[in-house]
Amino acid sequence: MEDHLQKFMFSTAPVRGEIVSLHNTWREVLTRRQYPAPVRDILGEMMAACALLSANLKFDGTLIMQIFGDGPVKMLVVQCSSSLAMRATAKFSAELEAEAAKGTQIPFADLLNASGHGRCVITLDPQDRRPGHEPYQGIVPLNGEAGPLQSMAEVLEHYMRHSEQLETRLWLAANTERAVGMLLQKLPGDGGIVPHAGEHDADTWERVCVLGSTLSQEELLKEDPQTLFKRLFWQENVQHFAPAQAHFACSCSREKVGSMLKMLGREEVDSVIDEHGHIEIHCEYCNQRFEFDPVDVVQLFSANDVTVGVTPAASQRH
């Protein structure tokens, strides 16, 4: 099953859409880390949503989506580049793992926004960002006008409405095999298409949103994107664009870990070596392990070669 994202534009109104299906990319995340079912499903929905939002970046760079929770889920992070290279990770309490093992169903708001202080942060980081220039960052609470938001789709619709001033609808789903999603977005003005009456624009937006609302999570996970599209929009005049391929990629490396250790300083690194005999660092995203023994540390602070002592992720499990 291919991982791809399909973009489309409705010809009679400034409304665009996207459908994404992640199989191999999502499985790469799950083979590296074990997540309780509630965390897994939310993280998968974030993966699909991050791909959908990244597809509209107008620069080469990375979109970073973070949820900071104040419930049993402490943090969820997904990174997606403009080329749809993706990685993801999550942190959660041991109590949640035990409850999930019992099959306990925990509502979204209780997982991430138990005390009402959870927040969503989206960062746009251009690859050619000049030194001293901070990346753009938008932050919204996990609360809407009517109280705590109840799903990842609601969170991101709330974010797009308040941070980007764009009317957006999202449908997301994930399980152990796939992370999938669909986005519909109303563009300002004519959206670069043929002129049309304002009333037609409003009718088109409302109509396609009603059609999208007929989708269930089960249907999203069961059907391929082409089938879903034909089922929903077969009567619409739609322009399709070339599909884009998504893939898993982690940017960690022994060189980057070595640079981090150098920033800590020789005294701090030596104190860890004295206490534990070695330094071991795991990448939170791909679970790759980087180990530095006393000889590696000496080489690290006296030379640039830090290419030894890395254990492939395939032999590691948390």
Short mmCIF file of C-alpha atoms in Angstrom, two decimals:
data_model
loop_
_atom_site.label_atom_id
_atom_site.label_comp_id
_atom_site.label_asym_id
_atom_site.label_seq_id
_atom_site.Cartn_x
_atom_site.Cartn_y
_atom_site.Cartn_z
CA MET A 1 0.00 0.00 0.00
CA GLU A 2 1.52 3.30 -1.11
CA ASP A 3 1.82 6.36 1.11
CA HIS A 4 0.64 9.36 -0.81
CA LEU A 5 -1.14 12.67 -0.54
CA GLN A 6 -3.58 13.86 -3.21
CA LYS A 7 -4.40 17.56 -3.57
CA PHE A 8 -7.44 18.84 -5.42
CA MET A 9 -9.26 22.13 -6.08
CA PHE A 10 -12.96 22.72 -6.66
CA SER A 11 -13.27 24.58 -9.96
CA THR A 12 -16.33 26.66 -9.08
CA ALA A 13 -15.18 28.05 -5.74
CA PRO A 14 -12.03 28.98 -3.78
CA VAL A 15 -12.05 25.67 -1.92
CA ARG A 16 -9.17 23.21 -1.88
CA GLY A 17 -8.88 19.73 -0.49
CA GLU A 18 -6.41 16.97 0.28
CA ILE A 19 -6.60 13.29 1.13
CA VAL A 20 -3.64 11.48 2.70
CA SER A 21 -3.05 7.81 3.46
CA LEU A 22 0.03 6.72 5.45
CA HIS A 23 0.84 3.03 5.78
CA ASN A 24 4.58 2.38 5.56
CA THR A 25 5.43 5.77 7.08
CA TRP A 26 3.12 5.11 10.02
CA ARG A 27 4.33 1.54 10.44
CA GLU A 28 7.93 2.80 10.61
CA VAL A 29 6.92 4.91 13.62
CA LEU A 30 5.14 2.03 15.34
CA THR A 31 7.94 -0.52 14.82
CA ARG A 32 10.36 1.78 16.66
CA ARG A 33 8.24 2.60 19.70
CA GLN A 34 5.40 0.90 21.55
CA TYR A 35 2.43 3.16 22.34
CA PRO A 36 -0.79 2.44 24.25
CA ALA A 37 -3.78 2.39 21.90
CA PRO A 38 -5.18 5.83 22.90
CA VAL A 39 -1.77 7.49 22.38
CA ARG A 40 -1.15 5.57 19.16
CA ASP A 41 -4.41 6.65 17.58
CA ILE A 42 -4.02 10.33 18.47
CA LEU A 43 -0.40 10.34 17.29
CA GLY A 44 -1.46 8.71 14.01
CA GLU A 45 -4.15 11.34 13.50
CA MET A 46 -1.50 14.01 14.10
CA MET A 47 0.73 12.34 11.50
CA ALA A 48 -2.02 12.51 8.90
CA ALA A 49 -2.91 16.11 9.84
CA CYS A 50 0.72 17.23 9.77
CA ALA A 51 1.12 15.83 6.25
CA LEU A 52 -2.06 17.62 5.14
CA LEU A 53 -0.90 20.98 6.51
CA SER A 54 2.70 20.57 5.29
CA ALA A 55 1.51 20.01 1.74
CA ASN A 56 0.57 23.68 1.55
CA LEU A 57 3.89 25.10 2.72
CA LYS A 58 5.19 27.76 0.37
CA PHE A 59 8.82 27.24 1.37
CA ASP A 60 11.35 24.43 1.79
CA GLY A 61 11.42 23.61 5.46
CA THR A 62 9.66 21.80 8.27
CA LEU A 63 6.30 21.96 9.99
CA ILE A 64 6.43 20.85 13.63
CA MET A 65 3.15 20.05 15.36
CA GLN A 66 3.26 19.71 19.15
CA ILE A 67 0.61 19.00 21.74
CA PHE A 68 1.59 19.75 25.34
CA GLY A 69 -0.93 17.97 27.56
CA ASP A 70 -1.76 18.35 31.22
CA GLY A 71 -3.31 14.89 31.50
CA PRO A 72 -1.74 11.41 31.26
CA VAL A 73 -0.45 12.28 27.78
CA LYS A 74 2.35 14.78 28.37
CA MET A 75 3.56 15.52 24.86
CA LEU A 76 2.96 14.56 21.23
CA VAL A 77 5.29 15.72 18.47
CA VAL A 78 5.16 15.23 14.70
CA GLN A 79 7.62 16.74 12.22
CA CYS A 80 7.01 16.88 8.49
CA SER A 81 9.20 18.49 5.84
CA SER A 82 7.97 20.12 2.66
CA SER A 83 9.00 16.88 0.90
CA LEU A 84 6.76 14.86 3.30
CA ALA A 85 9.62 13.29 5.23
CA MET A 86 8.05 12.50 8.59
CA ARG A 87 8.82 11.39 12.12
CA ALA A 88 6.86 11.37 15.41
CA THR A 89 7.10 10.65 19.13
CA ALA A 90 5.03 10.83 22.31
CA LYS A 91 5.49 10.94 26.09
CA PHE A 92 2.88 9.64 28.52
CA SER A 93 2.48 8.44 32.08
CA ALA A 94 2.98 4.86 33.23
CA GLU A 95 -0.54 4.96 34.70
CA LEU A 96 -2.00 5.51 31.23
CA GLU A 97 -0.16 2.46 29.90
CA ALA A 98 -1.68 0.36 32.69
CA GLU A 99 -5.19 1.70 32.07
CA ALA A 100 -4.90 1.18 28.32
CA ALA A 101 -3.79 -2.43 28.90
CA LYS A 102 -7.13 -2.99 30.67
CA GLY A 103 -8.98 -1.67 27.63
CA THR A 104 -10.18 1.46 29.42
CA GLN A 105 -11.71 4.03 27.09
CA ILE A 106 -10.43 7.52 27.97
CA PRO A 107 -11.92 10.61 26.29
CA PHE A 108 -9.60 12.85 24.27
CA ALA A 109 -9.99 15.83 26.62
CA ASP A 110 -9.16 13.69 29.68
CA LEU A 111 -5.99 12.44 28.00
CA LEU A 112 -4.62 15.84 26.99
CA ASN A 113 -6.53 18.58 28.73
CA ALA A 114 -7.57 17.25 32.12
CA SER A 115 -7.08 20.57 33.92
CA GLY A 116 -7.77 22.85 30.98
CA HIS A 117 -4.15 23.88 30.41
CA GLY A 118 -3.26 21.77 27.35
CA ARG A 119 -2.07 23.62 24.24
CA CYS A 120 -1.28 23.05 20.59
CA VAL A 121 1.84 24.59 19.07
CA ILE A 122 2.62 24.63 15.35
CA THR A 123 6.03 25.84 14.22
CA LEU A 124 7.03 26.66 10.64
CA ASP A 125 10.79 26.53 10.20
CA PRO A 126 12.15 27.48 6.73
CA GLN A 127 15.31 25.69 5.69
CA ASP A 128 16.93 28.95 4.59
CA ARG A 129 16.01 30.86 7.76
CA ARG A 130 18.65 33.49 8.42
CA PRO A 131 20.65 33.39 11.68
CA GLY A 132 18.91 35.36 14.38
CA HIS A 133 15.48 35.00 12.74
CA GLU A 134 13.07 32.92 14.79
CA PRO A 135 10.73 30.43 13.09
CA TYR A 136 7.03 31.33 12.97
CA GLN A 137 5.08 29.79 15.82
CA GLY A 138 1.34 29.70 16.54
CA ILE A 139 -0.10 28.59 19.90
CA VAL A 140 -3.73 27.87 20.82
CA PRO A 141 -5.27 26.27 23.92
CA LEU A 142 -7.07 22.95 23.74
CA ASN A 143 -10.26 24.79 24.65
CA GLY A 144 -12.83 26.25 22.29
CA GLU A 145 -15.68 28.67 22.81
CA ALA A 146 -17.86 25.84 24.15
CA GLY A 147 -15.23 24.24 26.40
CA PRO A 148 -12.54 21.54 25.99
CA LEU A 149 -12.03 20.35 22.43
CA GLN A 150 -12.96 16.71 21.89
CA SER A 151 -10.74 15.49 19.05
CA MET A 152 -7.54 16.18 17.15
CA ALA A 153 -9.61 17.39 14.20
CA GLU A 154 -11.38 19.93 16.42
CA VAL A 155 -8.04 21.13 17.83
CA LEU A 156 -6.59 21.81 14.39
CA GLU A 157 -9.76 23.36 13.01
CA HIS A 158 -9.67 25.68 16.05
CA TYR A 159 -5.99 26.43 15.37
CA MET A 160 -6.54 27.24 11.68
CA ARG A 161 -9.53 29.45 12.44
CA HIS A 162 -7.85 31.49 15.18
CA SER A 163 -4.18 31.46 14.17
CA GLU A 164 -4.40 31.38 10.36
CA GLN A 165 -7.92 32.86 9.85
CA LEU A 166 -8.79 30.04 7.45
CA GLU A 167 -12.01 28.06 7.59
CA THR A 168 -10.83 24.45 7.63
CA ARG A 169 -12.48 21.07 8.15
CA LEU A 170 -10.54 17.90 8.97
CA TRP A 171 -11.46 14.22 9.17
CA LEU A 172 -8.78 12.02 10.78
CA ALA A 173 -8.39 8.37 11.81
CA ALA A 174 -5.63 5.93 12.74
CA ASN A 175 -5.14 2.33 13.85
CA THR A 176 -2.25 -0.12 13.85
CA GLU A 177 -2.08 -0.20 10.04
CA ARG A 178 -2.92 3.25 8.67
CA ALA A 179 -3.05 6.93 9.52
CA VAL A 180 -5.44 8.73 7.19
CA GLY A 181 -7.09 12.09 6.81
CA MET A 182 -8.96 14.53 4.62
CA LEU A 183 -8.80 18.32 4.65
CA LEU A 184 -11.15 20.87 3.12
CA GLN A 185 -10.20 24.54 3.25
CA LYS A 186 -11.96 27.72 2.16
CA LEU A 187 -9.45 30.12 0.64
CA PRO A 188 -9.68 33.91 0.88
CA GLY A 189 -10.80 35.69 -2.30
CA ASP A 190 -10.98 33.69 -5.50
CA GLY A 191 -8.09 31.39 -4.61
CA GLY A 192 -6.54 31.85 -8.05
CA ILE A 193 -9.39 30.24 -9.99
CA VAL A 194 -12.07 31.47 -12.38
CA PRO A 195 -14.35 34.30 -11.16
CA HIS A 196 -17.65 33.25 -9.65
CA ALA A 197 -20.52 34.66 -7.67
CA GLY A 198 -20.10 34.97 -3.92
CA GLU A 199 -23.32 33.02 -3.34
CA HIS A 200 -21.95 30.10 -5.37
CA ASP A 201 -18.81 30.13 -3.24
CA ALA A 202 -20.82 29.86 -0.04
CA ASP A 203 -23.00 27.10 -1.47
CA THR A 204 -19.99 25.09 -2.62
CA TRP A 205 -18.20 25.32 0.72
CA GLU A 206 -21.26 24.33 2.72
CA ARG A 207 -22.09 21.49 0.32
CA VAL A 208 -18.65 19.85 0.31
CA CYS A 209 -18.43 20.15 4.10
CA VAL A 210 -21.77 18.37 4.44
CA LEU A 211 -20.49 15.65 2.09
CA GLY A 212 -17.30 15.31 4.12
CA SER A 213 -19.31 15.02 7.33
CA THR A 214 -20.83 11.78 6.05
CA LEU A 215 -17.40 10.12 6.47
CA SER A 216 -16.93 7.86 9.48
CA GLN A 217 -13.55 6.91 10.92
CA GLU A 218 -14.24 3.29 9.98
CA GLU A 219 -14.81 4.32 6.35
CA LEU A 220 -11.65 6.43 6.31
CA LEU A 221 -9.59 3.47 7.52
CA LYS A 222 -11.24 0.89 5.29
CA GLU A 223 -11.35 2.54 1.87
CA ASP A 224 -8.52 3.75 -0.33
CA PRO A 225 -8.35 7.52 -1.02
CA GLN A 226 -9.53 7.23 -4.63
CA THR A 227 -12.67 5.36 -3.56
CA LEU A 228 -13.41 7.91 -0.86
CA PHE A 229 -12.98 10.80 -3.25
CA LYS A 230 -15.27 9.29 -5.90
CA ARG A 231 -17.86 8.42 -3.27
CA LEU A 232 -17.96 11.96 -1.87
CA PHE A 233 -17.35 14.30 -4.79
CA TRP A 234 -18.36 12.45 -7.95
CA GLN A 235 -20.78 15.24 -8.89
CA GLU A 236 -18.27 18.08 -8.32
CA ASN A 237 -16.06 19.72 -10.93
CA VAL A 238 -12.62 19.11 -9.45
CA GLN A 239 -9.04 19.70 -10.61
CA HIS A 240 -6.51 17.12 -9.41
CA PHE A 241 -2.78 17.66 -8.86
CA ALA A 242 0.07 15.18 -9.02
CA PRO A 243 0.16 13.06 -5.84
CA ALA A 244 3.08 13.46 -3.42
CA GLN A 245 4.82 10.57 -1.66
CA ALA A 246 5.34 10.53 2.11
CA HIS A 247 8.11 8.62 3.88
CA PHE A 248 9.65 8.16 7.32
CA ALA A 249 12.95 9.94 7.94
CA CYS A 250 14.84 10.82 11.10
CA SER A 251 17.51 13.52 11.12
CA CYS A 252 19.41 12.21 14.14
CA SER A 253 23.09 11.25 13.74
CA ARG A 254 26.11 10.45 15.86
CA GLU A 255 27.67 13.72 14.71
CA LYS A 256 24.71 15.71 16.06
CA VAL A 257 24.80 13.86 19.38
CA GLY A 258 28.54 14.48 19.58
CA SER A 259 27.99 18.18 18.97
CA MET A 260 25.41 18.24 21.76
CA LEU A 261 27.87 16.60 24.15
CA LYS A 262 30.52 19.14 23.19
CA MET A 263 28.08 21.91 24.07
CA LEU A 264 27.70 20.38 27.54
CA GLY A 265 31.45 20.66 28.03
CA ARG A 266 34.20 18.23 28.93
CA GLU A 267 33.70 18.50 32.68
CA GLU A 268 30.00 17.62 32.54
CA VAL A 269 30.58 14.75 30.09
CA ASP A 270 33.44 13.34 32.19
CA SER A 271 31.22 13.39 35.29
CA VAL A 272 28.67 11.18 33.51
CA ILE A 273 31.44 8.82 32.37
CA ASP A 274 32.79 8.61 35.94
CA GLU A 275 29.34 7.76 37.28
CA HIS A 276 28.08 5.34 34.63
CA GLY A 277 31.17 4.26 32.69
CA HIS A 278 29.63 5.38 29.40
CA ILE A 279 27.06 7.75 27.91
CA GLU A 280 24.02 6.31 26.19
CA ILE A 281 21.50 8.46 24.31
CA HIS A 282 18.36 7.24 22.57
CA CYS A 283 16.67 9.15 19.78
CA GLU A 284 13.06 9.72 20.85
CA TYR A 285 11.89 9.49 17.23
CA CYS A 286 13.63 6.48 15.68
CA ASN A 287 14.87 4.71 18.86
CA GLN A 288 18.42 4.60 17.57
CA ARG A 289 20.99 4.33 20.37
CA PHE A 290 24.22 6.30 20.47
CA GLU A 291 26.86 5.16 22.96
CA PHE A 292 30.06 6.95 23.94
CA ASP A 293 32.67 5.20 26.11
CA PRO A 294 35.71 6.92 27.72
CA VAL A 295 37.81 6.46 24.58
CA ASP A 296 35.04 7.97 22.42
CA VAL A 297 34.87 10.99 24.72
CA VAL A 298 38.61 11.58 24.44
CA GLN A 299 38.32 11.42 20.65
CA LEU A 300 35.24 13.62 20.72
CA PHE A 301 37.04 16.49 22.40
CA SER A 302 40.23 16.08 20.43
CA ALA A 303 39.03 15.26 16.91
CA ASN A 304 36.03 15.49 14.59
CA ASP A 305 35.53 11.75 14.05
CA VAL A 306 32.44 10.55 15.94
CA THR A 307 31.31 7.85 13.54
CA VAL A 308 31.71 4.78 15.78
CA GLY A 309 29.55 3.42 18.58
CA VAL A 310 26.07 3.68 17.07
CA THR A 311 23.56 0.86 17.45
CA PRO A 312 20.95 0.58 14.65
CA ALA A 313 17.34 1.13 15.69
CA ALA A 314 16.32 -2.28 14.34
CA SER A 315 18.08 -3.96 17.30
CA GLN A 316 16.57 -1.64 19.92
CA ARG A 317 13.18 -1.56 21.59
CA HIS A 318 11.82 0.61 24.41
#
